[in-house]
Coordinates of C-alpha atoms and ligand atoms in Angstrom, one line a residue:
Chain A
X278 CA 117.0 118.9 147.1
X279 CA 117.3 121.0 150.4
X280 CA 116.6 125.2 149.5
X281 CA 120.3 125.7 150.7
X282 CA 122.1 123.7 148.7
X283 CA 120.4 125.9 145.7
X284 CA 121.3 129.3 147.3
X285 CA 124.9 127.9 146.2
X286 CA 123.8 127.1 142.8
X287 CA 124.9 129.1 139.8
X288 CA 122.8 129.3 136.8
X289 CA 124.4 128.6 133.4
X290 CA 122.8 128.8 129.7
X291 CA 124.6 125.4 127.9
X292 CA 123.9 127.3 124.3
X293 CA 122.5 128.7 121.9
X294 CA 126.7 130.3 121.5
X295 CA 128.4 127.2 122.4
X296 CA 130.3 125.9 119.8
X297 CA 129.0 122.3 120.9
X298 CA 125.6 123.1 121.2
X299 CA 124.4 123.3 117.5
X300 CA 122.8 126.3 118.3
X301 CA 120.3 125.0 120.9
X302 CA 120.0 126.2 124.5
X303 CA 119.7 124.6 127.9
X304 CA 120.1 126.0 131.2
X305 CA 122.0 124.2 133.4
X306 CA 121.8 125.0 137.1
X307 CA 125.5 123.8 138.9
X308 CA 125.8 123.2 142.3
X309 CA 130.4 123.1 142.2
X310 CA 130.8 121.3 139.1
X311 CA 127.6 118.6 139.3
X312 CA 124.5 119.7 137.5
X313 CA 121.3 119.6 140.1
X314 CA 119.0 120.6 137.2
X315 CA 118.5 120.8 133.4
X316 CA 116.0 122.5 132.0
X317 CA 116.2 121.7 128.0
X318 CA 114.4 124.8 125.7
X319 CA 113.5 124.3 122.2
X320 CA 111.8 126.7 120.0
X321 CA 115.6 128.6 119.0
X322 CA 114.7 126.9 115.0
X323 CA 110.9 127.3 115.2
X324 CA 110.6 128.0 111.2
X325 CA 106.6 126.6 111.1
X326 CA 107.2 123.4 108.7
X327 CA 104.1 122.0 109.7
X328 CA 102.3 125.3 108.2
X329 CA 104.8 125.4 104.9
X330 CA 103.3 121.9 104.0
X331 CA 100.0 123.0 103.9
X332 CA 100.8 125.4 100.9
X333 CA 102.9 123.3 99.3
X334 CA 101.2 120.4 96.4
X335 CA 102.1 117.0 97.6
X336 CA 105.6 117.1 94.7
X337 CA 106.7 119.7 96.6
X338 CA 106.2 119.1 100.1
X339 CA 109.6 116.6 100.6
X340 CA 111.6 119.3 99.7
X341 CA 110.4 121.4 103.1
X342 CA 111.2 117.8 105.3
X343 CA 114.3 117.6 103.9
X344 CA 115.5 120.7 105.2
X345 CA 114.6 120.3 108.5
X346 CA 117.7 117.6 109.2
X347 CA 120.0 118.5 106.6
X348 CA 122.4 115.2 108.1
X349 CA 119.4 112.2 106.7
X350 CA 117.8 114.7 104.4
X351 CA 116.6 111.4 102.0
X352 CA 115.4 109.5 105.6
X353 CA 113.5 113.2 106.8
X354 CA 111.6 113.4 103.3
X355 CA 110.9 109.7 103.1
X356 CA 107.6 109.6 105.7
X357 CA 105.9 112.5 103.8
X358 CA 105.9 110.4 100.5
X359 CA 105.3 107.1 102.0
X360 CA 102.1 109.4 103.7
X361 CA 101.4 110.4 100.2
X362 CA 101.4 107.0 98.9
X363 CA 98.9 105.7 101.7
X364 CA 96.4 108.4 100.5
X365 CA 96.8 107.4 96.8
X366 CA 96.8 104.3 94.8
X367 CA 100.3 103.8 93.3
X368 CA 101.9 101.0 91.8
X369 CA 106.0 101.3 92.8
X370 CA 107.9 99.5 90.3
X371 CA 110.1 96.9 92.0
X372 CA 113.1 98.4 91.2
X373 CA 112.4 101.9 92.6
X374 CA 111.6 99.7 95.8
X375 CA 114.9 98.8 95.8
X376 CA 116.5 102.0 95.2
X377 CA 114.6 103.6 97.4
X378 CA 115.8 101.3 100.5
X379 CA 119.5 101.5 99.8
X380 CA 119.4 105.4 99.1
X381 CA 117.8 105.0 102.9
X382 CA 120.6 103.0 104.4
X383 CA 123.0 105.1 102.5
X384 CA 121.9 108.0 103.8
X385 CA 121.9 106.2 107.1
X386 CA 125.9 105.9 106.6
X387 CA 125.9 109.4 105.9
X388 CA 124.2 110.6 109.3
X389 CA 126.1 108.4 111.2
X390 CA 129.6 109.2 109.9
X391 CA 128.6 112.8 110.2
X392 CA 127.6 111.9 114.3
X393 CA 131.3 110.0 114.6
X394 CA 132.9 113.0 113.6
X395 CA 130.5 115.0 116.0
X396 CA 130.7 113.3 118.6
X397 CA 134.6 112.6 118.9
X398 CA 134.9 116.5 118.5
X399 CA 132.7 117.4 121.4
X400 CA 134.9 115.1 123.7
X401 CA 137.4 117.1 122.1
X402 CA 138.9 114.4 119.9
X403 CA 140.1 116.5 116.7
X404 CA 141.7 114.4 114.8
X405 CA 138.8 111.9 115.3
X406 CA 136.5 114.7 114.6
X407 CA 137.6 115.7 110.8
X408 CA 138.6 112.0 109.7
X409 CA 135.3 110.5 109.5
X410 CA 134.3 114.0 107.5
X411 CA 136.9 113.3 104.9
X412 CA 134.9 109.9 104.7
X413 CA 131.9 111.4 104.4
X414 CA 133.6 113.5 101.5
X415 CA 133.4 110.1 99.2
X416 CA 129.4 109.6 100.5
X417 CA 128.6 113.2 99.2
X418 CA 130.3 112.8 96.1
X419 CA 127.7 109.3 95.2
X420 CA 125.0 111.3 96.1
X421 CA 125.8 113.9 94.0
X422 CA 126.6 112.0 90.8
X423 CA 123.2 110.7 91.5
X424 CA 121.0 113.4 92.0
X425 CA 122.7 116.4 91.6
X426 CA 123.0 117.9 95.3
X427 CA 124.9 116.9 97.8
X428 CA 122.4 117.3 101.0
X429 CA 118.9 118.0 99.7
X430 CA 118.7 114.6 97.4
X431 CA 115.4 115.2 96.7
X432 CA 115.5 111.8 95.3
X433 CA 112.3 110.2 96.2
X434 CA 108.8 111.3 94.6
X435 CA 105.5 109.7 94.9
X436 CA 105.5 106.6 92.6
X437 CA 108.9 105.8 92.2
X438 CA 112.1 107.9 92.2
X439 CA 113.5 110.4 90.3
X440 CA 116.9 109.8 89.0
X441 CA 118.5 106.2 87.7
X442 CA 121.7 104.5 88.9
X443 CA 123.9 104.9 86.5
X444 CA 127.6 103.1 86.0
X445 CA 129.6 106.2 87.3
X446 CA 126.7 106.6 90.7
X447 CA 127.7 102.6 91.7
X448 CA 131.4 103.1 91.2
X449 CA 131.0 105.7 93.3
X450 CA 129.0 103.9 95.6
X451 CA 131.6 101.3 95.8
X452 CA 134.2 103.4 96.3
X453 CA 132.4 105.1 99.8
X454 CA 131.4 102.0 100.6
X455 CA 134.7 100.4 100.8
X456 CA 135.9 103.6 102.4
X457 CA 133.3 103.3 105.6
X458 CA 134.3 99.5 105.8
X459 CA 138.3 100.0 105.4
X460 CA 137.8 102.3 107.6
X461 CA 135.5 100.9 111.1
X462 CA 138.1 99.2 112.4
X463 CA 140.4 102.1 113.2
X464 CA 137.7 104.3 114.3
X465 CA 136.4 101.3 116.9
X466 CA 140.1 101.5 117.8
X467 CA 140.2 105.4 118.2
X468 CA 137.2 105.5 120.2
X469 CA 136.2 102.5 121.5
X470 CA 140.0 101.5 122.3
X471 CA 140.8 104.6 124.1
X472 CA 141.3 104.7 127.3
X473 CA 140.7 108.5 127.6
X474 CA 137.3 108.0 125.7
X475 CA 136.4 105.3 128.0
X476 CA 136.9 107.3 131.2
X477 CA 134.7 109.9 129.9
X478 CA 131.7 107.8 128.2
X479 CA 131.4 104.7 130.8
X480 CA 128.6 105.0 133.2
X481 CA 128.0 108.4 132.0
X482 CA 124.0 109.4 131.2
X483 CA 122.9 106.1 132.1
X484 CA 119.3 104.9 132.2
X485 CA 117.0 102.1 132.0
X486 CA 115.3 100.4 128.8
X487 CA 112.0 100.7 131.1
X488 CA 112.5 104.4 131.6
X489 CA 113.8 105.1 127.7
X490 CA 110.3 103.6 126.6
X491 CA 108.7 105.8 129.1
X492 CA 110.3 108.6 127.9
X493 CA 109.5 107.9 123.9
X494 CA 113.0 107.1 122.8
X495 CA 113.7 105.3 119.1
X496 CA 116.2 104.2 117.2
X497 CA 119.9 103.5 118.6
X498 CA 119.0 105.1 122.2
X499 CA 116.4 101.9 122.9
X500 CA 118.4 99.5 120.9
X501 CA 121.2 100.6 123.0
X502 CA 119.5 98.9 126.1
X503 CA 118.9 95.6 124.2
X504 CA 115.6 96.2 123.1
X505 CA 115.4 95.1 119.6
X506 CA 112.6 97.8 118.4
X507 CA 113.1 98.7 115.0
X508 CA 110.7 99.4 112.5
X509 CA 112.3 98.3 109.2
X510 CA 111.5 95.0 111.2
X511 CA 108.3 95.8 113.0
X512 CA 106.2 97.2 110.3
X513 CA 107.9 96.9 107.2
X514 CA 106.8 99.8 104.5
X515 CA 105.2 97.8 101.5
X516 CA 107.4 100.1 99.4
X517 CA 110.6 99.4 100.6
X518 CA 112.4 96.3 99.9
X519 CA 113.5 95.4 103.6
X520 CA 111.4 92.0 103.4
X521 CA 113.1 91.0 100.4
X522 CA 115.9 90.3 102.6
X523 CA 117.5 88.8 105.7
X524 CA 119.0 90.7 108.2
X525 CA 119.3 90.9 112.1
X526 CA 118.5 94.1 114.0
X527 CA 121.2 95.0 115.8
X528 CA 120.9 95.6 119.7
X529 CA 123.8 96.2 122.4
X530 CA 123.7 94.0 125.8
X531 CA 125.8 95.9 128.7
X532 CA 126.8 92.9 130.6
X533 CA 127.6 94.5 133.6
X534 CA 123.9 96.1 134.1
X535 CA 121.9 94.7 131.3
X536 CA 118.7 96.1 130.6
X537 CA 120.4 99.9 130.9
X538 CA 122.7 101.4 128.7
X539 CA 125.4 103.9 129.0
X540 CA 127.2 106.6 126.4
X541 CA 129.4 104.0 125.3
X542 CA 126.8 101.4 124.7
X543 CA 125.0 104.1 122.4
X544 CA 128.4 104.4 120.8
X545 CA 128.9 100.6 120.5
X546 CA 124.7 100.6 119.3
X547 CA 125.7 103.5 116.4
X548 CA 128.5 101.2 114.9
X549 CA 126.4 98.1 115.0
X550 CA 123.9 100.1 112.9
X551 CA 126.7 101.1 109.9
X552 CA 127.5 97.7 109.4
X553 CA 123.9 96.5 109.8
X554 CA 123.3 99.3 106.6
X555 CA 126.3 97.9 105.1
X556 CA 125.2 94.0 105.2
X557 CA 121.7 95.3 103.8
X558 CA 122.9 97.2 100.7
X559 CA 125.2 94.2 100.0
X560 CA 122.6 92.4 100.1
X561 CA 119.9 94.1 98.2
X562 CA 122.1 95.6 95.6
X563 CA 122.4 91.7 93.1
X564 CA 118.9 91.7 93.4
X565 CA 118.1 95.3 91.7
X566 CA 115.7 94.6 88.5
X567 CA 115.8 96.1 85.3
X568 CA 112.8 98.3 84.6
X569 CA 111.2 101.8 85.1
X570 CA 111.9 103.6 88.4
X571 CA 108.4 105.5 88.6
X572 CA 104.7 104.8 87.9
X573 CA 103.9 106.5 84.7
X574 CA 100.5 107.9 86.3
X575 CA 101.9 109.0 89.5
X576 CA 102.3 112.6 87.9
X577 CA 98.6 113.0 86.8
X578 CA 97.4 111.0 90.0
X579 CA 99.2 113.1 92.7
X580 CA 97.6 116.1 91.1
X581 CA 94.6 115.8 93.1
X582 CA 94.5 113.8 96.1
X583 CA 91.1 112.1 97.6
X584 CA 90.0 112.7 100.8
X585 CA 92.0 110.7 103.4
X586 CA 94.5 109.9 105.8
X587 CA 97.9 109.3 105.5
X588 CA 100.5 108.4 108.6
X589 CA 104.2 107.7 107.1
X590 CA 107.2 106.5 109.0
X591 CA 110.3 105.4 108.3
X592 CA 113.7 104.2 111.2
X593 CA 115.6 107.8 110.8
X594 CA 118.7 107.5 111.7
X595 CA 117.7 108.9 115.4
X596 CA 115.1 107.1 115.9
X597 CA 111.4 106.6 114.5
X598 CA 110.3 109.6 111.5
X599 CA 107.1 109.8 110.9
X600 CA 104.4 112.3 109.0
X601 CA 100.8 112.7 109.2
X602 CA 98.7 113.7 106.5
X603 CA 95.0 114.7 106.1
X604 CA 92.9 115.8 102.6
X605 CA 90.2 116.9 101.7
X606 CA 88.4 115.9 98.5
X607 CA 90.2 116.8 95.0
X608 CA 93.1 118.3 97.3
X609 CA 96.1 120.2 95.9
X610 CA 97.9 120.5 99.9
X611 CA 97.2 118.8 102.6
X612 CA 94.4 120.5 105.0
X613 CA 96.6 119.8 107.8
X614 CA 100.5 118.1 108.2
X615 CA 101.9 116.5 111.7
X616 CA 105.4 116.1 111.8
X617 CA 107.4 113.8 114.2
X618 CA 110.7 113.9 114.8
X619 CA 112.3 111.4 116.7
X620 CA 114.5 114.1 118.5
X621 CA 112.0 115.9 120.4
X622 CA 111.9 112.7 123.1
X623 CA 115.7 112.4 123.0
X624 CA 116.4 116.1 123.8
X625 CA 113.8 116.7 127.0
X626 CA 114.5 113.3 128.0
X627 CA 118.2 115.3 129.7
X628 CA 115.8 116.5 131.7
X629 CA 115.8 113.5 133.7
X630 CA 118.8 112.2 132.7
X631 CA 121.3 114.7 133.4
X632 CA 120.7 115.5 136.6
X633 CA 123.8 114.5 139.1
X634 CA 126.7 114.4 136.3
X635 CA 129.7 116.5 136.0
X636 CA 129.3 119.7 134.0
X637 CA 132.0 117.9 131.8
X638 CA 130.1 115.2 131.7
X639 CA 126.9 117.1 129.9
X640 CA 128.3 117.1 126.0
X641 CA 129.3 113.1 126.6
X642 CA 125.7 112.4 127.4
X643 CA 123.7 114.5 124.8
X644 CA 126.2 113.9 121.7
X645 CA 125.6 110.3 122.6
X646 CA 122.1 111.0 122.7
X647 CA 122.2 112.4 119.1
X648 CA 120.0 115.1 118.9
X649 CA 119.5 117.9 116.0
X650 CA 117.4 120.7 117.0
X651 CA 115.4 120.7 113.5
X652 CA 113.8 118.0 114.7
X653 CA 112.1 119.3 117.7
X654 CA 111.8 123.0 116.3
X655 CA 109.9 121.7 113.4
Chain B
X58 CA 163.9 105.4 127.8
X59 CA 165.7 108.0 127.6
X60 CA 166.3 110.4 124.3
X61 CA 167.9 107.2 122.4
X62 CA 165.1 105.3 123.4
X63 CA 161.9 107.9 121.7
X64 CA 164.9 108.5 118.4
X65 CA 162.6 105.9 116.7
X66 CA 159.4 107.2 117.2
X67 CA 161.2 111.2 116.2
X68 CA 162.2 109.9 112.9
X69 CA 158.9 108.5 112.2
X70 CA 157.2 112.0 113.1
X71 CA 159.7 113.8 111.0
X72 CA 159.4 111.0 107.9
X73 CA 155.3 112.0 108.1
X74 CA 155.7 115.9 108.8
X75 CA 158.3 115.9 105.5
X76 CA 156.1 113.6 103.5
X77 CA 153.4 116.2 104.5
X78 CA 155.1 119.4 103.9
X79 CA 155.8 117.8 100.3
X80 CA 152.7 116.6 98.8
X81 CA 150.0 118.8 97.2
X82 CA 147.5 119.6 99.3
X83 CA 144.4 118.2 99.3
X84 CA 142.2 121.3 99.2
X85 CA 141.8 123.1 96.1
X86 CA 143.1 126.8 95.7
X87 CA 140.2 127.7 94.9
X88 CA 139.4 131.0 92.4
X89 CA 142.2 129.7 90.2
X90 CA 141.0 126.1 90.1
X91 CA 138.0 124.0 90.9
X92 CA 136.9 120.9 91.6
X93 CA 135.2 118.7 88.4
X94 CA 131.7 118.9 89.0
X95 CA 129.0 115.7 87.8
X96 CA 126.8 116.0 84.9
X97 CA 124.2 116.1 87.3
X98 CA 125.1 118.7 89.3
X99 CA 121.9 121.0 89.8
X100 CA 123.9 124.6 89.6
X101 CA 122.1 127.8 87.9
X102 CA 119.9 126.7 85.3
X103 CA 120.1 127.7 81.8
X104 CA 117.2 128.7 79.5
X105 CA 116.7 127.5 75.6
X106 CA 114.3 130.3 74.4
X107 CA 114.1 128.4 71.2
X108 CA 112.4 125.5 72.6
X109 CA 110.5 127.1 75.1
X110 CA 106.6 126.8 74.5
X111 CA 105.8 129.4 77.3
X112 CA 103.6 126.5 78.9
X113 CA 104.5 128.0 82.7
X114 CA 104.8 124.2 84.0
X115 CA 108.6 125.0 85.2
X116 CA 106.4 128.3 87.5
X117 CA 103.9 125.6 88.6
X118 CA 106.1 123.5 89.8
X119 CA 108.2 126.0 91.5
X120 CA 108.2 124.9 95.7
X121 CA 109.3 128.5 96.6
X122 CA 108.3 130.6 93.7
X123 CA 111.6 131.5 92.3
X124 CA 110.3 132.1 88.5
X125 CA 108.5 134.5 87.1
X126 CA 107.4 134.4 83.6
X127 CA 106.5 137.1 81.1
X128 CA 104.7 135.9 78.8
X129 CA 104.7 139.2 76.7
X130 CA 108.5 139.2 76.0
X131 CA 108.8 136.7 72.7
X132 CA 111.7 136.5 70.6
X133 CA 110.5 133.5 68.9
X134 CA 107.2 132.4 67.9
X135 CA 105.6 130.9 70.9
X136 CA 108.3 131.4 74.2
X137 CA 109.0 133.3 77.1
X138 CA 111.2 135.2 78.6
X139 CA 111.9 133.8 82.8
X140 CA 113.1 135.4 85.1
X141 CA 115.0 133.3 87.9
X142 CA 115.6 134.7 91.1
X143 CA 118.4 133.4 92.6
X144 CA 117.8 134.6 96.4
X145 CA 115.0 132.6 96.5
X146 CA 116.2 128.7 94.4
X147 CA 116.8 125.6 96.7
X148 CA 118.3 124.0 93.9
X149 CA 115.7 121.3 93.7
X150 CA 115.2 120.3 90.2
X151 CA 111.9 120.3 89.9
X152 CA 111.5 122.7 87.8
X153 CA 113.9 121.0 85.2
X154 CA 112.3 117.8 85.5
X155 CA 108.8 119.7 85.2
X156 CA 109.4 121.1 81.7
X157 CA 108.3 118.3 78.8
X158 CA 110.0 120.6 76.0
X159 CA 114.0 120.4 76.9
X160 CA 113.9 124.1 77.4
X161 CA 115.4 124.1 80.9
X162 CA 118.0 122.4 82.3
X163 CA 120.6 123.0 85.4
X164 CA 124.4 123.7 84.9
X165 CA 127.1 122.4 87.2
X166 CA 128.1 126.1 87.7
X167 CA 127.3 126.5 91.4
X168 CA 129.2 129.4 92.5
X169 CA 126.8 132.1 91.7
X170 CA 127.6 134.9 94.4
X171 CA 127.2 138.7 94.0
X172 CA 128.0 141.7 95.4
X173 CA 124.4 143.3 95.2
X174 CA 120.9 141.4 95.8
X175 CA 119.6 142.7 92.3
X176 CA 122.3 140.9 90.4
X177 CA 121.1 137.5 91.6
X178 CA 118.0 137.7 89.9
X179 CA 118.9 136.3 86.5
X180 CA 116.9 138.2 83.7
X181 CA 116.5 136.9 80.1
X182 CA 119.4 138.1 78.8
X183 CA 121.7 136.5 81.7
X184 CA 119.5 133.2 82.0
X185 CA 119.9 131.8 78.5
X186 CA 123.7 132.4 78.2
X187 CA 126.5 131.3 79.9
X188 CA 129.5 133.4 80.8
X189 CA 132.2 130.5 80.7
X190 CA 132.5 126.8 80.5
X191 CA 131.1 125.2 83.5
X192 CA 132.6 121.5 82.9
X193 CA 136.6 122.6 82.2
X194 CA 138.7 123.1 84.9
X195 CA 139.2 127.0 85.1
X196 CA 143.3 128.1 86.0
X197 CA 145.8 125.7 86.8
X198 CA 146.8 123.0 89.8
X199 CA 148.3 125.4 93.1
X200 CA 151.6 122.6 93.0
Ligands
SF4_803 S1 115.4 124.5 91.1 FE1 113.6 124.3 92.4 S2 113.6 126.2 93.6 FE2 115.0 126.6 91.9 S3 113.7 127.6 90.3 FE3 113.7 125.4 89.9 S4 111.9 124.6 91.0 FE4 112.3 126.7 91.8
SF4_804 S1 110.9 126.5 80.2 FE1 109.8 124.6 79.8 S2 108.2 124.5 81.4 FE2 109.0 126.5 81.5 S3 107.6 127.7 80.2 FE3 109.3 127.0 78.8 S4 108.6 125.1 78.0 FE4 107.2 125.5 79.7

């Protein structure tokens, strides 16, 4: 870039008071209306979760993780009980394996119908924006006949889980189920049928799968580019029931320049993952066993935790989740907690990415990118 | 295509906008009525001072330190008088599920604003009653 091309250049913050930036802020320097440099800054939700763990007893600790993405609140708290579950010896009924896995892929629904919505309304598609919300609506409601909260599930706990399925929870279950599935097809249509959306999503923010593993992208952004990296696959938790079953991970070949992937293909990627959650819940829910839903010495055994190390992960919604844990002997709290959110890659990975698109361009490529500053402001 | 042409496509805008104008809304208007709430629903908790064995597991339990317990304050023989500070709750159950003697439990009452900080800390007297029915729909339907 030659110095007087920059004398021209104005310098615009992208955020933290645009209503599309979820608070976040990233200056964006223009030369016209194409964008010669992005410089993303996080820090804006800095709230020190890493240090809250450490005074918090391993019970309490999921309830800081879930706060941090409110959207997969059950997929954010999952890694710190799978790390707690690595330090201890628990025995996890069968059926809270079960349970477990399709609260996951429910709450996967969730996040994803939440993004839609999100997503349609940045590209300024309104109606688009508040239909998959009302959606959403029916997914709230299961949750809370099951748990009592609508966001913050809280429904995992060392051992097991906390709350049963009851009658009126699957009925309800059903009834979002069928909603999200009624539903797909005229939201492919609105989006993925629309020539207007196309214009603005095709060959926008494109890069390579070889760069995206270079830059630490998970989840839907690297499956986007046809690599089929996923962890429910690669390294199946022993306390989730994703083995039980068969199931494909779902991946999205560009054919015009495969190996790369484009906004659209990580809006093509996002739907292939609702109905991949979708053919796993229908598939795990015949198989839930009667029985208890928590270890009956889980309560007196998470007490005190031995000395040890604990590394939980889970496929968020955005990409790998993952939670480190150390004790010491007879511990109450962790001695030290490492949190890894899958965002942080996603969101200084514009860096490189945006550089030489239209200002316009900019909310097409990081609302396809999905990123939620809790993540990297841990 | 002229205005003939588009007279189809008017009348099915207008059918919609009168269909609209015509049904009950879907939102609910709300400080006359309410939306039913689940069983489950963790709202402000209510505390059974009859049952209560002042055993301070719901205070242990607490992530953010929302209770405080006085030990001192007994009305029956062995319980407690709590004090639940409502700035502070997450609303996440622990608590409840922490206490072995069915002395505390949530209610689906959930809308638990106040004018003045103080008031939102729920002393004995306001903890262990409830001011009106949290499962009945409160008012009527708007339409
Ligand atoms: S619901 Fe949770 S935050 Fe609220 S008082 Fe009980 S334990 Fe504390
Ligand atoms: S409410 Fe329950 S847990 Fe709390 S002091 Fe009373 S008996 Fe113990």
């Amino acid at each position: 870039m030659s110095p007087d091309i920059l004398d021209e250049a104005s310098v615009i913050w992208f955020g933290p008071q645009h209503v599309s930036a979820h608070g976040w802020a990233t200056k964006l320097t223009l030369v016209g209306d194409y964008i010669v440099e992005c410089d993303p800054n996080a820090g804006y939700f800095h709230r020190s979760a890493e240090k809250c763990l450490e005074f918090r007893n391993f019970r309490q600790g999921s309830m800081i993780l879930e706060r941090i993405c409110m959207m997969e609140a059950f997929l954010a708290e999952y890694p710190y009980i799978a790390a707690v579950e690595k330090i201890v010896d628990l025995e996890i009924p069968e059926r809270a394996k079960i349970m477990r896995t399709i609260m996951l892929e429910f709450n996967r629904i969730h996040s994803l119908q939440f993004w839609w919505g999100q997503f349609a309304g940045e590209l300024g598609l309104f109606a688009m924006l508040l239909w998959p919300w009302v959606d959403r609506e029916y997914t709230l409601d299961a949750f809370e006949e099951l748990t009592g909260s609508r966001h913050t599930v809280s429904y995992a706990t060392p051992g097991g889980v906390k709350y049963d399925f009851t009658p009126k929870f699957h009925a309800k279950m059903e009834i979002a189920l069928s909603r999200v599935k009624e539903r797909m097809p005229v939201f492919d249509d609105m989006l993925a049928g629309s020539p207007t959306f196309r214009l603005r999503t095709e060959g926008v923010g494109h890069y390579t799968a070889k760069q995206a593993l270079k830059w630490g992208l998970s989840g839907p952004n690297i499956k986007a580019c046809g690599i089929p990296m996923d962890l429910r696959k690669d390294d199946p938790d022993p306390n989730l029931a994703y083995g039980m079953i068969d199931w494909e991970v779902p991946t999205t070949h560009n054919e015009e320049h495969p190996g790369e992937c484009d906004a659209f293909d990580r809006l093509l990627q996002r739907f292939k993952e609702i109905e991949t959650s979708l053919d796993i819940i229908d598939k795990l829910l015949p198989l839930l066993p009667e029985g208890p839903i928590i270890d009956p010495k889980a309560r007196a055994k998470v007490n005190r935790l031995p000395e040890g190390e604990g590394y939980g992960r889970v496929e968020g919604t955005r990409g790998v989740t993952s939670v480190w844990l150390k004790t010491m002997e007879k511990a109450q709290t962790p001695w030290r907690a490492k949190i890894r959110g899958p965002c942080f890659a996603s969101y200084y990975s514009l860096k490189h990415i945006v550089p030489g698109a239209r200002f316009a361009d900019f909310p097409a490529i990081f609302g396809s990118l999905d990123p939620y500053p809790g993540w990297w402001d841990r | 295509m002229g205005f003939v042409g588009n007279l189809g496509d008017i009348f099915r805008i207008l059918k919609h906008v009168f269909r609209q104008v015509f049904r009950r809304p879907f939102t609910y208007f709300y400080p006359f009525e309410d939306r039913p709430y689940p069983e489950a629903t963790r709202g402000r908790h209510i505390h059974i001072r009859e049952k209560c064995t002042a055993c301070a597991q719901c205070v242990r339990a607490c992530p953010v330190a929302a209770i405080r317990i006085d030990k001192e304050d007994k009305k029956f023989e062995k319980d407690c008088a709590l004090y639940f500070d409502y700035t502070r709750c997450i609303f996440c159950g622990d608590c409840v599920s922490a206490c072995r003697f069915e002395a505390l439990f949530h209610t689906p009452i959930v809308d638990i604003s106040e004018g003045d900080r103080e008031d939102l800390v729920y002393g004995p007297d306001k903890i262990t009653t409830l001011d009106r029915d949290p499962l009945e729909w409160r008012g009527r339907r708007f339409r």
